[in-house]
mmCIF file of C-alpha atoms in Angstrom:
data_model
loop_
_atom_site.group_PDB
_atom_site.id
_atom_site.type_symbol
_atom_site.label_atom_id
_atom_site.label_comp_id
_atom_site.label_asym_id
_atom_site.label_seq_id
_atom_site.Cartn_x
_atom_site.Cartn_y
_atom_site.Cartn_z
ATOM 1 C CA MET V 338 29.532 -26.776 -32.833
ATOM 2 C CA LYS V 339 27.824 -28.681 -29.986
ATOM 3 C CA LYS V 340 28.465 -25.735 -27.715
ATOM 4 C CA ALA V 341 27.094 -23.241 -30.124
ATOM 5 C CA LEU V 342 24.012 -25.458 -30.628
ATOM 6 C CA VAL V 343 23.437 -25.756 -26.848
ATOM 7 C CA ILE V 344 23.688 -21.958 -26.458
ATOM 8 C CA VAL V 345 21.247 -21.252 -29.264
ATOM 9 C CA LEU V 346 18.835 -23.811 -27.789
ATOM 10 C CA ALA V 347 19.087 -22.303 -24.285
ATOM 11 C CA LEU V 348 18.451 -18.912 -25.645
ATOM 12 C CA VAL V 349 15.372 -20.023 -27.666
ATOM 13 C CA LEU V 350 14.018 -21.914 -24.636
ATOM 14 C CA THR V 351 14.377 -18.785 -22.390
ATOM 15 C CA TYR V 352 13.129 -16.369 -25.029
ATOM 16 C CA VAL V 353 9.908 -18.212 -26.005
ATOM 17 C CA PRO V 354 8.287 -18.259 -22.584
ATOM 18 C CA THR V 355 8.885 -14.450 -22.202
ATOM 19 C CA PHE V 356 7.616 -13.813 -25.606
ATOM 20 C CA SER V 357 4.482 -15.780 -25.224
ATOM 21 C CA GLN V 358 3.271 -14.327 -21.913
ATOM 22 C CA ASP V 359 -0.433 -14.665 -21.404
ATOM 23 C CA ALA V 360 -2.429 -11.421 -21.242
ATOM 24 C CA ASP V 361 -4.468 -13.053 -18.379
ATOM 25 C CA LEU V 362 -1.495 -12.595 -16.053
ATOM 26 C CA VAL V 363 -2.262 -8.855 -15.994
ATOM 27 C CA LYS V 364 -4.872 -7.926 -13.230
ATOM 28 C CA GLN V 365 -8.267 -6.963 -14.606
ATOM 29 C CA PRO V 366 -9.943 -3.845 -13.320
ATOM 30 C CA SER V 367 -10.887 -4.590 -9.630
ATOM 31 C CA ILE V 368 -12.490 -2.753 -6.746
ATOM 32 C CA GLY V 369 -12.062 -3.359 -3.072
ATOM 33 C CA LEU V 370 -13.038 -2.543 0.386
ATOM 34 C CA HIS V 371 -10.456 -2.237 3.171
ATOM 35 C CA PHE V 372 -10.515 -1.807 6.928
ATOM 36 C CA ILE V 373 -7.669 0.554 7.813
ATOM 37 C CA LEU V 374 -5.776 1.707 10.876
ATOM 38 C CA ASN V 375 -3.854 5.148 11.163
ATOM 39 C CA ASP V 376 -0.944 5.054 13.529
ATOM 40 C CA PHE V 377 0.471 8.518 14.281
ATOM 41 C CA LYS V 378 1.945 7.623 17.655
ATOM 42 C CA THR V 379 4.664 5.085 16.431
ATOM 43 C CA ALA V 380 5.833 7.433 13.632
ATOM 44 C CA THR V 381 6.161 10.247 16.147
ATOM 45 C CA ALA V 382 8.172 8.106 18.487
ATOM 46 C CA ILE V 383 10.507 6.916 15.783
ATOM 47 C CA ARG V 384 11.138 10.361 14.499
ATOM 48 C CA SER V 385 11.859 11.734 18.065
ATOM 49 C CA SER V 386 14.285 8.870 18.735
ATOM 50 C CA SER V 387 14.926 5.809 16.488
ATOM 51 C CA LEU V 388 13.296 2.628 15.270
ATOM 52 C CA ASN V 389 15.685 0.607 17.558
ATOM 53 C CA THR V 390 14.817 2.575 20.591
ATOM 54 C CA VAL V 391 11.102 2.334 19.877
ATOM 55 C CA ILE V 392 11.260 -1.448 19.523
ATOM 56 C CA ARG V 393 13.625 -1.964 22.514
ATOM 57 C CA GLU V 394 11.471 0.283 24.879
ATOM 58 C CA LYS V 395 8.199 -0.904 23.422
ATOM 59 C CA ARG V 396 6.920 2.559 22.604
ATOM 60 C CA ASN V 397 5.079 1.403 19.500
ATOM 61 C CA ALA V 398 1.368 2.131 19.381
ATOM 62 C CA LYS V 399 -1.074 -0.410 20.593
ATOM 63 C CA LEU V 400 -4.266 -1.155 18.716
ATOM 64 C CA LYS V 401 -6.283 1.019 20.954
ATOM 65 C CA ASP V 402 -3.958 3.966 20.028
ATOM 66 C CA MET V 403 -4.668 3.611 16.313
ATOM 67 C CA ASN V 404 -7.545 5.316 14.468
ATOM 68 C CA PRO V 405 -9.724 2.829 12.473
ATOM 69 C CA GLY V 406 -11.419 3.733 9.095
ATOM 70 C CA LEU V 407 -12.482 2.355 5.806
ATOM 71 C CA ALA V 408 -11.018 2.664 2.265
ATOM 72 C CA LEU V 409 -12.330 2.072 -1.194
ATOM 73 C CA THR V 410 -9.701 0.925 -3.727
ATOM 74 C CA TYR V 411 -9.577 0.684 -7.618
ATOM 75 C CA MET V 412 -6.837 -1.432 -9.111
ATOM 76 C CA LYS V 413 -5.852 -2.356 -12.641
ATOM 77 C CA GLY V 414 -2.699 -4.162 -13.967
ATOM 78 C CA ILE V 415 -0.192 -2.337 -16.036
ATOM 79 C CA SER V 416 1.811 -5.430 -16.524
ATOM 80 C CA SER V 417 2.104 -8.826 -14.913
ATOM 81 C CA HIS V 418 4.206 -7.489 -12.223
ATOM 82 C CA VAL V 419 2.863 -3.885 -11.659
ATOM 83 C CA ASP V 420 -0.624 -2.783 -10.752
ATOM 84 C CA PHE V 421 -1.978 0.806 -10.706
ATOM 85 C CA THR V 422 -4.008 1.545 -7.529
ATOM 86 C CA THR V 423 -6.039 4.474 -6.375
ATOM 87 C CA THR V 424 -7.482 4.574 -2.880
ATOM 88 C CA LEU V 425 -9.921 6.836 -1.128
ATOM 89 C CA SER V 426 -9.928 6.384 2.687
ATOM 90 C CA GLY V 427 -11.663 7.982 5.626
ATOM 91 C CA SER V 428 -11.335 7.830 9.387
ATOM 92 C CA PHE V 429 -11.968 10.019 12.492
ATOM 93 C CA VAL V 430 -8.737 11.186 14.048
ATOM 94 C CA ASP V 431 -7.266 13.864 16.047
ATOM 95 C CA TYR V 432 -4.658 14.888 13.405
ATOM 96 C CA PRO V 433 -1.198 15.782 15.030
ATOM 97 C CA PHE V 434 -0.059 18.703 13.022
ATOM 98 C CA GLU V 435 3.782 19.031 13.028
ATOM 99 C CA ASN V 436 3.972 22.626 11.763
ATOM 100 C CA GLY V 437 2.654 24.379 14.933
ATOM 101 C CA ILE V 438 -1.072 24.425 13.955
ATOM 102 C CA VAL V 439 -2.983 24.240 17.230
ATOM 103 C CA ASP V 440 -6.155 22.153 17.086
ATOM 104 C CA ASN V 441 -8.968 21.655 19.660
ATOM 105 C CA GLY V 442 -7.977 18.051 20.355
ATOM 106 C CA GLU V 443 -11.337 16.666 19.127
ATOM 107 C CA ASP V 444 -11.499 13.847 16.417
ATOM 108 C CA ALA V 445 -12.640 15.009 13.105
ATOM 109 C CA PHE V 446 -12.981 13.393 9.701
ATOM 110 C CA LEU V 447 -9.702 12.736 7.748
ATOM 111 C CA LEU V 448 -10.055 12.068 4.041
ATOM 112 C CA GLU V 449 -7.098 10.746 2.146
ATOM 113 C CA GLY V 450 -6.637 9.978 -1.545
ATOM 114 C CA ASP V 451 -3.666 8.410 -3.249
ATOM 115 C CA VAL V 452 -2.494 6.906 -6.458
ATOM 116 C CA ALA V 453 0.223 4.390 -6.323
ATOM 117 C CA LEU V 454 2.024 1.511 -8.089
ATOM 118 C CA ASN V 455 2.195 -1.946 -6.593
ATOM 119 C CA ALA V 456 5.421 -3.843 -7.781
ATOM 120 C CA LYS V 457 4.607 -7.561 -7.356
ATOM 121 C CA LEU V 458 7.165 -10.206 -7.011
ATOM 122 C CA LEU V 459 5.088 -12.687 -9.071
ATOM 123 C CA PRO V 460 2.178 -12.503 -11.445
ATOM 124 C CA ASP V 461 -1.376 -12.765 -10.105
ATOM 125 C CA GLN V 462 -1.845 -16.551 -10.724
ATOM 126 C CA TYR V 463 0.169 -17.330 -7.655
ATOM 127 C CA TRP V 464 -1.670 -17.922 -4.373
ATOM 128 C CA VAL V 465 0.642 -15.667 -2.301
ATOM 129 C CA ASN V 466 2.420 -12.583 -3.801
ATOM 130 C CA PRO V 467 4.421 -9.970 -1.952
ATOM 131 C CA PHE V 468 4.599 -6.450 -3.247
ATOM 132 C CA LEU V 469 6.084 -3.005 -2.767
ATOM 133 C CA THR V 470 4.080 0.209 -3.000
ATOM 134 C CA VAL V 471 5.067 3.695 -3.868
ATOM 135 C CA GLY V 472 2.659 6.576 -4.643
ATOM 136 C CA LEU V 473 1.607 10.280 -4.020
ATOM 137 C CA GLY V 474 -1.574 11.347 -2.156
ATOM 138 C CA ALA V 475 -3.363 14.243 -0.627
ATOM 139 C CA PHE V 476 -5.529 14.659 2.377
ATOM 140 C CA LYS V 477 -8.306 16.949 3.762
ATOM 141 C CA TYR V 478 -8.743 17.454 7.525
ATOM 142 C CA LYS V 479 -11.165 20.106 8.652
ATOM 143 C CA GLY V 480 -10.145 23.151 6.687
ATOM 144 C CA TYR V 481 -6.582 21.924 6.097
ATOM 145 C CA TYR V 482 -5.112 20.233 3.032
ATOM 146 C CA GLY V 483 -1.821 18.563 2.492
ATOM 147 C CA ALA V 484 0.147 16.009 0.481
ATOM 148 C CA MET V 485 1.972 12.848 1.494
ATOM 149 C CA MET V 486 3.800 10.013 -0.175
ATOM 150 C CA PRO V 487 2.798 6.474 0.734
ATOM 151 C CA VAL V 488 5.561 3.859 0.590
ATOM 152 C CA GLY V 489 5.367 0.378 1.882
ATOM 153 C CA ALA V 490 4.876 -3.351 1.472
ATOM 154 C CA GLY V 491 2.159 -5.829 1.365
ATOM 155 C CA LEU V 492 0.978 -9.312 0.649
ATOM 156 C CA GLN V 493 -1.705 -10.330 -1.946
ATOM 157 C CA VAL V 494 -3.524 -13.643 -1.502
ATOM 158 C CA ASN V 495 -5.257 -15.017 -4.618
ATOM 159 C CA ILE V 496 -8.655 -16.405 -4.027
ATOM 160 C CA PHE V 497 -9.668 -18.633 -7.043
ATOM 161 C CA ASN V 498 -8.394 -15.899 -9.562
ATOM 162 C CA GLU V 499 -11.693 -14.021 -8.757
ATOM 163 C CA ALA V 500 -10.815 -12.023 -5.691
ATOM 164 C CA PHE V 501 -7.650 -11.144 -3.703
ATOM 165 C CA LEU V 502 -7.164 -10.570 0.017
ATOM 166 C CA LEU V 503 -4.719 -7.544 0.470
ATOM 167 C CA LEU V 504 -2.568 -6.953 3.661
ATOM 168 C CA ASN V 505 -0.461 -3.819 3.452
ATOM 169 C CA ALA V 506 1.587 -1.398 5.630
ATOM 170 C CA GLN V 507 2.628 1.997 4.475
ATOM 171 C CA TYR V 508 4.637 4.732 5.877
ATOM 172 C CA ARG V 509 2.971 8.027 4.757
ATOM 173 C CA VAL V 510 5.823 10.516 4.215
ATOM 174 C CA ARG V 511 5.122 14.094 4.805
ATOM 175 C CA VAL V 512 5.400 16.202 1.615
ATOM 176 C CA THR V 513 3.733 19.424 2.588
ATOM 177 C CA GLU V 514 3.940 21.502 5.746
ATOM 178 C CA ASN V 515 0.599 20.695 6.838
ATOM 179 C CA SER V 516 0.851 16.882 6.763
ATOM 180 C CA SER V 517 2.183 14.486 9.377
ATOM 181 C CA TYR V 518 4.230 11.298 9.086
ATOM 182 C CA HIS V 519 2.130 8.259 10.016
ATOM 183 C CA PHE V 520 1.688 4.518 9.416
ATOM 184 C CA TYR V 521 -1.217 3.236 7.482
ATOM 185 C CA TYR V 522 -2.282 -0.406 7.788
ATOM 186 C CA GLY V 523 -4.952 -2.101 5.645
ATOM 187 C CA LEU V 524 -6.707 -5.407 5.430
ATOM 188 C CA GLY V 525 -9.283 -5.784 2.557
ATOM 189 C CA PHE V 526 -10.827 -7.761 -0.230
ATOM 190 C CA VAL V 527 -10.551 -6.778 -3.852
ATOM 191 C CA GLY V 528 -12.692 -8.416 -6.520
ATOM 192 C CA THR V 529 -12.360 -8.278 -10.326
ATOM 193 C CA LEU V 530 -15.050 -6.372 -12.259
ATOM 194 C CA GLY V 531 -16.492 -8.391 -15.061
ATOM 195 C CA LYS V 532 -14.737 -11.477 -16.426
#
């Protein structure tokens, strides 16, 4: 009888906290501004050899080899562990087409937009929170359009439950013929809208 009572008590104690989750743990609608870097060089080097070779031979791109830009993000929590995000980013790059399109080698404006889900390890109330990202996006460069799939990881730092510092790294996987594999790094601030 004591064993059954202990089991029932344990089940009740684990059920009550999950049942009574606070709606405040879901991220409120938020908007953010990010500084981004596009890295085509490292992605090309990895695809032509291997990650191990690139690291061993130090063939990864340096900061000067990356293309800077800005991004605007909208985020909203779906649950305490999943956020919906949509991002619009722009930078000036010499886009390295992989399908044989010959370009004149001059930098032009690259506009990328994506929608993604951030799967967080913890709810937003924690100061530091790692997350994984997966989504689908599109880009426009000169007269060319294409699609890509951002997959990556990041770190969210809670600033007094009013704003978040986001660090993220994504590998943008080629989906259409016109797109190129590349890395996308971001550092930005996201603030909640309203209360």
